[in-house]
Short mmCIF file of C-alpha atoms in Angstrom, two decimals:
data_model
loop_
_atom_site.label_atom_id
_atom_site.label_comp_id
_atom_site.label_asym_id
_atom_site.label_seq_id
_atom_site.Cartn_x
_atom_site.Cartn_y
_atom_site.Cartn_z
CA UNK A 4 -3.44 -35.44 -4.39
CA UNK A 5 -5.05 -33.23 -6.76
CA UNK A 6 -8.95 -32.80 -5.92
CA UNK A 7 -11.91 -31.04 -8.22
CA UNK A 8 -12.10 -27.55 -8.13
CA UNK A 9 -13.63 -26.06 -5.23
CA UNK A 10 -17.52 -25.75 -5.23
CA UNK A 11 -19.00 -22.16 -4.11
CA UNK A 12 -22.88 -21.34 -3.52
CA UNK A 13 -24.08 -18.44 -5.01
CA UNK A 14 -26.73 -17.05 -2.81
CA UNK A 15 -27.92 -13.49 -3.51
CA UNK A 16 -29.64 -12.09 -0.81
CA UNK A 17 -31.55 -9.08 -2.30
CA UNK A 18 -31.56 -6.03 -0.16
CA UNK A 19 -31.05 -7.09 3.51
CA UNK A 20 -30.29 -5.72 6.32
CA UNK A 21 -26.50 -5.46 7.63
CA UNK A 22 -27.67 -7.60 10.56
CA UNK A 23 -29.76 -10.22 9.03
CA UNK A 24 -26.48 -10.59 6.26
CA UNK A 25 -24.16 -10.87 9.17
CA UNK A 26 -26.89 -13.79 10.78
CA UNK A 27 -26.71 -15.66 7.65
CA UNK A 28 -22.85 -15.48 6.79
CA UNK A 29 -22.56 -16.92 10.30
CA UNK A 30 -24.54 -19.86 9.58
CA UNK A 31 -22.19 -20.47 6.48
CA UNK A 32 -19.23 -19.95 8.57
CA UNK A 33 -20.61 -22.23 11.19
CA UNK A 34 -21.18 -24.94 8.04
CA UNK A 35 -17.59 -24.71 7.35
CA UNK A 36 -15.98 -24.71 10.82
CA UNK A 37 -18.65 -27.75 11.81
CA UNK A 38 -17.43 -29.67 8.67
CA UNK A 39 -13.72 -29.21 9.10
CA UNK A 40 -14.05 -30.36 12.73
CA UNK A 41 -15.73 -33.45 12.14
CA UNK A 42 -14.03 -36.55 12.87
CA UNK A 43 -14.38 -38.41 9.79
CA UNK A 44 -12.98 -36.49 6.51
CA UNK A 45 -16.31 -36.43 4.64
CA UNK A 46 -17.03 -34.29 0.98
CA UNK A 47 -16.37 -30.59 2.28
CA UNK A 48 -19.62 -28.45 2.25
CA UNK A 49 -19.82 -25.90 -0.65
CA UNK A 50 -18.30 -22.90 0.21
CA UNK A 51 -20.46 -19.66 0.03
CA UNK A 52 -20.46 -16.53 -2.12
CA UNK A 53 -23.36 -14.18 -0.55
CA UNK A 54 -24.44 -11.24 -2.88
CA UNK A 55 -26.51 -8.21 -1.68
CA UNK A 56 -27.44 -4.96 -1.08
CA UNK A 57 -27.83 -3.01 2.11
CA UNK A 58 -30.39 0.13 3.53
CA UNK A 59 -27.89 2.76 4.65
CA UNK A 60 -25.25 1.59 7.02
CA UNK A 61 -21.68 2.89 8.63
CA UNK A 62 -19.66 -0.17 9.50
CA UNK A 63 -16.46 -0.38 11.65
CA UNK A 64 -13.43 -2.66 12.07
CA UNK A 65 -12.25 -4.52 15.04
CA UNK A 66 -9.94 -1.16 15.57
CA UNK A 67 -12.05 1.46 17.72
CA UNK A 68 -10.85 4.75 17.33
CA UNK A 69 -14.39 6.37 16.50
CA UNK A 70 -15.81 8.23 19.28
CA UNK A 71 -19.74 7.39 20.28
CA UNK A 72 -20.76 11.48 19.17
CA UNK A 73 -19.05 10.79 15.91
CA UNK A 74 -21.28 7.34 15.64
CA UNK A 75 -24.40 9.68 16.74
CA UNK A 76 -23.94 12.01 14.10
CA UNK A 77 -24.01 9.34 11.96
CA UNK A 78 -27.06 7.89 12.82
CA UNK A 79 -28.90 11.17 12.62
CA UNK A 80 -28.33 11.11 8.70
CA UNK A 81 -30.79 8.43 8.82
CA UNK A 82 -27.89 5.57 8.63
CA UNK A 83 -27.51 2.58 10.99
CA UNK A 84 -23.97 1.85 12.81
CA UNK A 85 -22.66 -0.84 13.35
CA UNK A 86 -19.51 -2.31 15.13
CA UNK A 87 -17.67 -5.38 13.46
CA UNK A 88 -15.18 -7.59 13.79
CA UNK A 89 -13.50 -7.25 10.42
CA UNK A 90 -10.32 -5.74 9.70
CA UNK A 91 -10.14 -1.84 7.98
CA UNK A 92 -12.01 1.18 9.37
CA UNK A 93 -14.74 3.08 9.11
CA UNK A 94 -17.37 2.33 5.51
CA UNK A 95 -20.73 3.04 4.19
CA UNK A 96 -23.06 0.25 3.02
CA UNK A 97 -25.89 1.47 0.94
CA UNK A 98 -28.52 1.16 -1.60
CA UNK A 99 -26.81 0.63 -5.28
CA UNK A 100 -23.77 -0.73 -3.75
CA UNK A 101 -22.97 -4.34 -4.67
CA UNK A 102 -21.68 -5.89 -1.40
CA UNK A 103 -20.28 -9.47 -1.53
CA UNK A 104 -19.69 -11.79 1.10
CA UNK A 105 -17.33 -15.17 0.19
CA UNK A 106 -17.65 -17.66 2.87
CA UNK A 107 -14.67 -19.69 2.12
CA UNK A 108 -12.82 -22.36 3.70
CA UNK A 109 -9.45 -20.97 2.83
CA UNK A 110 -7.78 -25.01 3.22
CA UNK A 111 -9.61 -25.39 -0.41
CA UNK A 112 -7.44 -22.22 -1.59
CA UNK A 113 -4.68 -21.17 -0.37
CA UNK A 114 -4.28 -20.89 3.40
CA UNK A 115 -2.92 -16.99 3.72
CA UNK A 116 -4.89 -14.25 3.90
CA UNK A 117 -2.53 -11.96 2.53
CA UNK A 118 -3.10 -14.06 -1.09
CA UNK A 119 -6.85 -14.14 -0.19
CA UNK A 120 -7.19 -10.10 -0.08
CA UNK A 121 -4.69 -9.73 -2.93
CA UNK A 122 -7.21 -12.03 -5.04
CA UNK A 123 -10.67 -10.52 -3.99
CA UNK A 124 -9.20 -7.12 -4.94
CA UNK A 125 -7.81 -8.35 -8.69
CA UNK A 126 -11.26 -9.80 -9.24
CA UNK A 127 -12.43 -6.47 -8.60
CA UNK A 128 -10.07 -5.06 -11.15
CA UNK A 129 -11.32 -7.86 -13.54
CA UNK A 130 -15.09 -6.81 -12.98
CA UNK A 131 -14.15 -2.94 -13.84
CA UNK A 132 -11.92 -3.52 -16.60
CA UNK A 133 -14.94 -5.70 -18.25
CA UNK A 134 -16.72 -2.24 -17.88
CA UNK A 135 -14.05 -0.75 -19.98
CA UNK A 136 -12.44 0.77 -16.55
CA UNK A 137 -9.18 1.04 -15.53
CA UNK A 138 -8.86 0.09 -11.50
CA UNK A 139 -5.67 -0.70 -9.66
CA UNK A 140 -4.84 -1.56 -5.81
CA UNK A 141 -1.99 0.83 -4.41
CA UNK A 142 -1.01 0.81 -0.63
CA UNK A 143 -4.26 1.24 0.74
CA UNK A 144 -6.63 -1.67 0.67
CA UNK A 145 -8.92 -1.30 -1.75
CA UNK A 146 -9.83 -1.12 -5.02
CA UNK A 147 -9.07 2.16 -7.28
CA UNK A 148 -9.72 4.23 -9.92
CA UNK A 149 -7.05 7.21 -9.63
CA UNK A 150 -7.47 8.91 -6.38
CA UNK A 151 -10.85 7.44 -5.63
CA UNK A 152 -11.95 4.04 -4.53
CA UNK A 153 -14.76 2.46 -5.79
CA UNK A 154 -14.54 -0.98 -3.94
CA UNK A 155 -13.87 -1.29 -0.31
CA UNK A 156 -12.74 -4.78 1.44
CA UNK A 157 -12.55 -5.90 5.28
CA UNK A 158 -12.10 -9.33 5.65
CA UNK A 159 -12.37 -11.14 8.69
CA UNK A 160 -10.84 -15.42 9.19
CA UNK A 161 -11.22 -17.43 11.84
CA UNK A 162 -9.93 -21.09 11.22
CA UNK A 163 -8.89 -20.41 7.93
CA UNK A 164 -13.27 -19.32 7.13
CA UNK A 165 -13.57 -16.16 5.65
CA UNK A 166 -16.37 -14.19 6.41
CA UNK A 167 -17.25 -9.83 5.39
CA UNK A 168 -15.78 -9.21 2.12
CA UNK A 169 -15.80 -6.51 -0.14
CA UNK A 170 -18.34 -3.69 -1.46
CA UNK A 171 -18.51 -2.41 -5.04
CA UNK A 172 -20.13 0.87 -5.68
CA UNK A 173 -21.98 0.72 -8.86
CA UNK A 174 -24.49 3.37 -8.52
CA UNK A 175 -24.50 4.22 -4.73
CA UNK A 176 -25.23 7.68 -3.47
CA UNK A 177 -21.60 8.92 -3.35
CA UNK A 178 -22.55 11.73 -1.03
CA UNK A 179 -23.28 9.36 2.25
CA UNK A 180 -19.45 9.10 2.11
CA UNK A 181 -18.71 12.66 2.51
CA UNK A 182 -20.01 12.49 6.31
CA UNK A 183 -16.87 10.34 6.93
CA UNK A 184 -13.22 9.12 6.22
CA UNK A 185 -13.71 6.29 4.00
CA UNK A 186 -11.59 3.49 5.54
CA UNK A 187 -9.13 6.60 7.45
CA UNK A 188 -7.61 7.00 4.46
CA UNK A 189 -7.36 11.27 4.48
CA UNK A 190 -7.33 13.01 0.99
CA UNK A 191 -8.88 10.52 -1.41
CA UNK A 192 -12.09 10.25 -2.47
CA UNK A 193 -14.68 7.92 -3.34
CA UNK A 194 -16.11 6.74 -7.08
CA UNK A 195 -18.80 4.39 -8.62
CA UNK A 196 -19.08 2.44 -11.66
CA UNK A 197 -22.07 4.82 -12.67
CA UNK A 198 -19.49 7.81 -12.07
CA UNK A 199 -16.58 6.31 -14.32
CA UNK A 200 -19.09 5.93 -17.04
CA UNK A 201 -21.65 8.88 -16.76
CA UNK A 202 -24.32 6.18 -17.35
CA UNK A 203 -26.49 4.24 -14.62
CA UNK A 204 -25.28 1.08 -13.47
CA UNK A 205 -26.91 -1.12 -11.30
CA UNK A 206 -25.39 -4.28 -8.90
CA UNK A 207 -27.89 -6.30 -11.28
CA UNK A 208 -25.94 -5.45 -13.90
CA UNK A 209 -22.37 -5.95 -12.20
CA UNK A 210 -23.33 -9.36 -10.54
CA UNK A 211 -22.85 -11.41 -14.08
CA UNK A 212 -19.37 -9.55 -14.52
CA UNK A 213 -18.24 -10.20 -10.81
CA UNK A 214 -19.45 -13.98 -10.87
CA UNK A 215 -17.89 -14.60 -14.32
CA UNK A 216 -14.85 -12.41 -12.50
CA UNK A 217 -14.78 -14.64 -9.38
CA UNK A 218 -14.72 -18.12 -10.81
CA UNK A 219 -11.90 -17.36 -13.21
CA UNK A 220 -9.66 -15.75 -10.40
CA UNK A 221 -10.77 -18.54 -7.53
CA UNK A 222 -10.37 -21.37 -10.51
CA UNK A 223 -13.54 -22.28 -9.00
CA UNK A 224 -17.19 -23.87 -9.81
CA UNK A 225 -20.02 -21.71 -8.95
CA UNK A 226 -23.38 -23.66 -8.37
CA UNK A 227 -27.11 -22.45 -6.68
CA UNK A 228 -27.13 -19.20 -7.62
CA UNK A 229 -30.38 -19.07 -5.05
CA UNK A 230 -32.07 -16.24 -4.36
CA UNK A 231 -32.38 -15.98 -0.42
CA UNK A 232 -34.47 -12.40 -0.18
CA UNK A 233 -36.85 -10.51 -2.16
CA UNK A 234 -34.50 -9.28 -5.31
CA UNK A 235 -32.92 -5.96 -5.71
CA UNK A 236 -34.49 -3.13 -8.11
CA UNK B 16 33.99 -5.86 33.10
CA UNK B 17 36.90 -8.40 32.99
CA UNK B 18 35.05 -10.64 35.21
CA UNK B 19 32.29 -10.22 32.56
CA UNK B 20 34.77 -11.37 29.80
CA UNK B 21 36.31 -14.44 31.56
CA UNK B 22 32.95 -15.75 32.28
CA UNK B 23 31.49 -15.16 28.50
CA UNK B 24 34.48 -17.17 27.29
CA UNK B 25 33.40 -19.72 30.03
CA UNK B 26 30.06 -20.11 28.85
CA UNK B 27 30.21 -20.59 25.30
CA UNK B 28 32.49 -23.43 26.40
CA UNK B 29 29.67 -24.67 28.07
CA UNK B 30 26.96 -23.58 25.54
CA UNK B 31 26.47 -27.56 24.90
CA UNK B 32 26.48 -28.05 28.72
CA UNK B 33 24.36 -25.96 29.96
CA UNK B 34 21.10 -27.33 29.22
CA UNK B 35 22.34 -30.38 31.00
CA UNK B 36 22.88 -28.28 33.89
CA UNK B 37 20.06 -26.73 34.32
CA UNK B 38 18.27 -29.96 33.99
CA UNK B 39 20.62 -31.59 36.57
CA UNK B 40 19.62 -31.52 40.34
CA UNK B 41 23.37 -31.15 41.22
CA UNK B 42 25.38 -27.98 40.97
CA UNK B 43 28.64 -27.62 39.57
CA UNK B 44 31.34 -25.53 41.68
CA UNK B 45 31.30 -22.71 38.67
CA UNK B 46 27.84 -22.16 39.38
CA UNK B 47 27.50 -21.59 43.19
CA UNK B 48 31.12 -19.60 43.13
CA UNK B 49 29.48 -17.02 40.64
CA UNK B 50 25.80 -17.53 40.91
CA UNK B 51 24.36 -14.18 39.72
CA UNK B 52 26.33 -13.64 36.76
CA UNK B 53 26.48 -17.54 35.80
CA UNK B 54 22.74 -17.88 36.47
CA UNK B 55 22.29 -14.38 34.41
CA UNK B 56 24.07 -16.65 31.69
CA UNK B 57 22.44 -19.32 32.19
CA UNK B 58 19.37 -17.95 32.14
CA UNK B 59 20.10 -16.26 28.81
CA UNK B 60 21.02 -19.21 27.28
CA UNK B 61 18.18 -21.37 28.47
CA UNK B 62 15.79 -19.18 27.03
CA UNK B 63 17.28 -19.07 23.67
CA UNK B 64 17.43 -23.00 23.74
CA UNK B 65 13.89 -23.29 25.21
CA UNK B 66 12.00 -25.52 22.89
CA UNK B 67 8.98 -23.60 21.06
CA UNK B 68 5.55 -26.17 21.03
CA UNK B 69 3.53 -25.19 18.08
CA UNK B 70 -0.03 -25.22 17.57
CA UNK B 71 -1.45 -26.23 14.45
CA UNK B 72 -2.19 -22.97 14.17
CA UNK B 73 0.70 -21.47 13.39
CA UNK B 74 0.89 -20.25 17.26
CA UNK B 75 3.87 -20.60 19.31
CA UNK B 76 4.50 -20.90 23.08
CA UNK B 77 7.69 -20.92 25.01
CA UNK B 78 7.89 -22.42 28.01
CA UNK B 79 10.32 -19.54 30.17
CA UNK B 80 11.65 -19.88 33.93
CA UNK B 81 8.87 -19.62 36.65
CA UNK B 82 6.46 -21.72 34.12
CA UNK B 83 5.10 -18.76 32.38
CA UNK B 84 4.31 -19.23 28.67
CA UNK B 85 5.59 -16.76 26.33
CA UNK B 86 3.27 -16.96 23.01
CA UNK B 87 3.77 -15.86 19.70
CA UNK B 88 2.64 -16.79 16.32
CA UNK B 89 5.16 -18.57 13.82
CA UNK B 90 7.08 -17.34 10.61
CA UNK B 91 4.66 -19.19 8.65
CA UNK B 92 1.89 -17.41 9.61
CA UNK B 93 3.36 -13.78 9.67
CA UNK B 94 4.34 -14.31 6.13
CA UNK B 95 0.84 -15.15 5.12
CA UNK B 96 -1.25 -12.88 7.08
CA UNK B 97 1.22 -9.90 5.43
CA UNK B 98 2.06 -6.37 7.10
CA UNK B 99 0.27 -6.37 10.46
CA UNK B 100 -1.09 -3.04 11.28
CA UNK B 101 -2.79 -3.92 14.49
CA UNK B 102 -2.89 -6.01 17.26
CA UNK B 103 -6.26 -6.95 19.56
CA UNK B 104 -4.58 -8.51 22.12
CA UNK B 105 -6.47 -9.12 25.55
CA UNK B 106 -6.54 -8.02 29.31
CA UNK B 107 -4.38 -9.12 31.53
CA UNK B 108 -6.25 -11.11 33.84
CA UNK B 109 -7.87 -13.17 31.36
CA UNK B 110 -8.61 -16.67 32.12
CA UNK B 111 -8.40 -18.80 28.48
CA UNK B 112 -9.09 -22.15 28.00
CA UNK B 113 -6.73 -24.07 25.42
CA UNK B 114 -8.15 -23.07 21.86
CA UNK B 115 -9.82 -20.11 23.11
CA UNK B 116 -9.96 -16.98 21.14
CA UNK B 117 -7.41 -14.92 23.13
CA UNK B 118 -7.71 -11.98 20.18
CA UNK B 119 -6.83 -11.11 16.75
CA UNK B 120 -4.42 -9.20 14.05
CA UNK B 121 -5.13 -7.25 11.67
CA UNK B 122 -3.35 -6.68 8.38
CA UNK B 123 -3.96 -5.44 5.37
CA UNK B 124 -7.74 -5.25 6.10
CA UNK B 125 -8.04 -8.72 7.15
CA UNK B 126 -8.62 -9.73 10.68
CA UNK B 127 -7.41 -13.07 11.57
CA UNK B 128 -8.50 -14.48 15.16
CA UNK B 129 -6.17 -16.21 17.86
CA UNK B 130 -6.22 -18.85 19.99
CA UNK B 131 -4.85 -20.03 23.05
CA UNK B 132 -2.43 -22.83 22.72
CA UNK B 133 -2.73 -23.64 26.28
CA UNK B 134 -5.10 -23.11 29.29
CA UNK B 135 -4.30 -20.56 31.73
CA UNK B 136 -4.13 -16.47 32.89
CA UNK B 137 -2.66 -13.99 30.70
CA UNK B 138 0.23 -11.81 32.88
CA UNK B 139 1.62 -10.11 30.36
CA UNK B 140 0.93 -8.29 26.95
CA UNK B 141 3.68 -7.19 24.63
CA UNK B 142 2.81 -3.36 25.20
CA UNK B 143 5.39 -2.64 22.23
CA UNK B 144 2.78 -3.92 19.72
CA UNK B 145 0.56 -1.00 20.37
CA UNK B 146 3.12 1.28 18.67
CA UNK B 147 4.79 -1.12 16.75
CA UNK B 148 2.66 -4.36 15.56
CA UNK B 149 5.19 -4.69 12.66
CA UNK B 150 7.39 -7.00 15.40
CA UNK B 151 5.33 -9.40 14.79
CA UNK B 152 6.58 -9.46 11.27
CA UNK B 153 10.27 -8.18 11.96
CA UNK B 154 10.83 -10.43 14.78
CA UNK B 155 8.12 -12.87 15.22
CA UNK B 156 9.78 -15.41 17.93
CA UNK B 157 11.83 -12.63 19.67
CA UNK B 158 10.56 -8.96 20.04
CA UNK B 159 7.01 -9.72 18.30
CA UNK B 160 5.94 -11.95 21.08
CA UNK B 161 1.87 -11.38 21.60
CA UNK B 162 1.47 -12.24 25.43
CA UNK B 163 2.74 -14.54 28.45
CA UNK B 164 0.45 -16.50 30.41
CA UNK B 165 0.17 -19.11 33.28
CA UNK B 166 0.10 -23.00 32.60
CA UNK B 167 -2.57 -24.28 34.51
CA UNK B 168 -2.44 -27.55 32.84
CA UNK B 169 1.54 -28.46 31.82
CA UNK B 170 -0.01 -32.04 30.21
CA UNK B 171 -1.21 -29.94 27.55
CA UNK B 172 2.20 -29.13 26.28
CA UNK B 173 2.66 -32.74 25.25
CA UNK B 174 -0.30 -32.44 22.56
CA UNK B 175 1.62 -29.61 20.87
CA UNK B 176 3.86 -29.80 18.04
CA UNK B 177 7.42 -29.70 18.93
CA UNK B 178 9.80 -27.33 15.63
CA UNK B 179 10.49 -30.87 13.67
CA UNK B 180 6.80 -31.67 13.71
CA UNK B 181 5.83 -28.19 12.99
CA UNK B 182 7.87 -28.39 9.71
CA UNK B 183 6.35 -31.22 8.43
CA UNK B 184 3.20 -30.14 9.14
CA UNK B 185 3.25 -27.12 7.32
CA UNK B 186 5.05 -28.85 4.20
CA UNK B 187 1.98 -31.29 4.63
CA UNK B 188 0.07 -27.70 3.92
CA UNK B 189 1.88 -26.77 1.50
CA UNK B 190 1.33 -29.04 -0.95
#
C-alpha cells in the first residue's frame, strides 16, 4: 500500500559546533529508532534534514589509521579533532562549508545504503549543475569536479537511521585541506563552488539550491525549515 | 586414496541420510567401521545442510558442531550495503547480549552497525576480513563469515527466522 510521500524537517542549525551537531542528530536518530520500536504502528515522526556550518574541525571514520602526533599537528593549526563513527577517512569541517546532516529512517526510502549514498551524491550533482557546474561521482566517494572534490560524504546507519552526511564546500578556506589527505584519497585535490566560479558563494546561497535539490531526488516533502542556532553570515 | 573414493561414492548415496543419522542416537555399522573419515564426511555434510536462522536484520547464524554459532550477514544485505571496504569486527572475548551491537561495515563511505543475533561470547573472528572484507560480498554465507560465538541461551534460536521465513520477509520489504 502506497503511503504519502515522506515528510523531512528542515532544521538549519547556523554555525555550531561539531559536537553540539552530533548531540542534536542523536536526538533525531533517537526520535526515529524510539518510533520504529514502538508497539503500536503509529504516523512515523518526520524525518530530519539538519543544515549547518562548523568552526574548524578534522573528522575521522570508524577506520583508525591516523596516528595521535598526526591528530596533534592538527590541532595546533587551531582546528578541533574529532573521532567518529561514520564511514570514509580523514575531512575538514569549516567555516563557508555547507554541511548537511539527513536523519532518515531509510524504511520510508529505500532500505540499502548503497542507493542511499548513490542518491545524496546525485543531489549534490543537481545542486552544482544549478550553479552552471559540471560535478560527477567516480570511484571514490564523493562528489567531483575533475580531479578535485568539492563535496565529501560519510554516512553512518544503524537500524536502517541515517545519521553524518555530506559537506559541500561553497566558499571554505581550501587551504585547511592541504594539512591532510582528504578522505586518503592521494593525488587529488580539493575545490569549492566559489573556486569553479571565481565569484563568492556562500552556504546561504547554496541551501535554496540543495533543498529544492533534495526534495526532487528523495520525492519527498520538506516542512519546518526552523532555525535551531543563531544564523550563518 | 582409494579408500577415499569408495567412501565419497558411499556418501553421496547417503547425502539424504545423513542428516537422519546424525540426528539418530543409534549408529549404523558404516559409521563405527570407518569413524574418522565417515565422521570427516559427515561432518562436511552436516555443515553444509545446517539450517541458517536469520535475523530480521539481514544477519545470519549457523548453528556448527560443539554449539558454536557461526554468523554472517545475508545476500540481501551485502547487495545493499555495496563493496565493503572494511570490517569493525570485535574482540574475542566479548560477551553480547542478543541485539547487541557486536560492530560494523563499512562500504562505500557508509558505516552500517551489527548486531548480535544471539546472546553469548565471541571465539572467533574471521581474521581473513582484515585483508580481504570483499568476502563478505564474494562469499557471504561461506568464506565471508564475520565471527563465531557461544550460545548461552539455545531458546533464542526459536525466535529467529528460519531461510523460508527469511524470504518472505524480505519480499514483504521489498514492496
Amino acid at each position: 500500500m502506497q503511503r504519502g510521500r515522506p515528510v523531512v524537517e528542515v532544521v538549519r542549525l547556523g554555525l555550531v559546533s561539531y559536537q553540539e551537531a552530533l548531540r542534536l542528530q542523536q536526538s533525531y536518530v533517537g526520535r526515529q529508532r524510539v518510533a520504529a520500536a514502538g508497539p503500536v504502528p503509529g504516523p512515523a515522526p518526520p524525518h530530519a534534514l539538519l543544515l549547518c556550518e562548523h568552526p574548524p574541525v578534522y573528522t575521522t571514520g570508524l577506520r583508525q589509521p591516523y596516528p595521535p602526533h598526526l591528530l596533534d599537528r592538527l590541532r595546533l593549526l587551531g582546528a578541533e579533532v574529532h573521532r567518529t563513527d561514520r564511514g570514509g577517512l580523514i575531512t575538514f569541517h569549516g567555516p563557508g562549508q555547507l554541511v548537511c546532516y539527513p536523519v532518515l529512517h531509510l524504511a520510508s526510502f529505500r532500505k540499502s545504503l548503497h542507493w542511499y549514498v548513490g542518491e545524496l551524491e546525485q543531489t549534490v550533482i543537481s545542486v552544482c549543475s544549478r550553479f552552471g557546474i559540471e560535478a560527477s561521482t567516480t570511484r571514490h566517494t564523493g562528489v567531483w569536479v575533475g580531479d578535485n572534490k568539492i563535496c565529501a560524504i560519510g554516512i553512518h546507519c544503524g537500524r536502517y537511521v541515517t545519521s553524518h552526511g555530506f559537506a559541500l564546500n561553497c566558499n571554505t578556506e581550501l587551504s585547511w585541506f592541504g594539512h591532510i589527505v582528504p578522505c586518503g584519497v592521494e593525488g587529488k585535490g580539493v575545490t569549492s563552488l566559489s573556486a569553479e566560479l571565481q565569484r563568492d558563494v556562500t552556504p546561504r546561497e547554496a541551501v535554496p539550491h540543495l533543498l529544492r535539490a533534495f526534495a526532487q531526488r528523495f520525492d519527498c516533502e520538506l516542512t519546518g525549515d526552523r532555525t535551531g542556532c543563531a544564523g550563518t553570515d | 586414496m582409494a579408500a577415499c573414493g569408495i567412501l565419497r561414492r558411499l556418501s553421496s548415496n547417503f547425502s539424504t541420510a545423513l542428516p537422519l543419522l546424525t540426528r539418530s542416537a543409534t549408529l549404523s555399522p558404516l559409521r563405527l567401521a570407518s569413524k574418522h573419515y565417515v565422521q570427516r564426511t559427515l561432518a562436511t555434510s552436516s555443515r553444509l545442510s545446517a539450517a541458517l536462522k536469520f535475523t530480521d536484520k539481514h544477519e545470519w547464524i549457523r548453528v556448527e558442531e560443539g554449539g558454536v554459532g557461526t554468523v554472517g550477514i545475508s545476500n540481501f544485505a551485502q547487495e545493499a550495503l555495496g563493496d565493503v571496504v572494511y570490517c569493525g569486527l570485535p574482540e574475542v572475548g566479548t560477551q553480547l547480549a542478543q541485539q547487541d551491537e557486536f560492530g560494523a561495515l563499512e562500504s562505500v563511505k557508509a558505516a552500517s552497525e551489527l548486531y548480535s543475533p544471539l546472546t553469548g561470547e565471541v571465539v572467533e573472528v574471521n581474521e581473513l576480513l582484515a585483508d580481504s572484507p570483499g568476502l563478505v560480498n564474494k562469499s557471504c554465507y561461506k568464506d565471508g563469515w564475520l565471527m563465531k560465538m557461544t550460545i548461552a541461551n539455545p531458546a533464542e534460536l526459536d525466535a529467529l527466522m528460519d531461510e523460508t521465513a527469511y524470504e518472505r520477509y524480505i519480499r514483504s520489504i521489498e514492496d
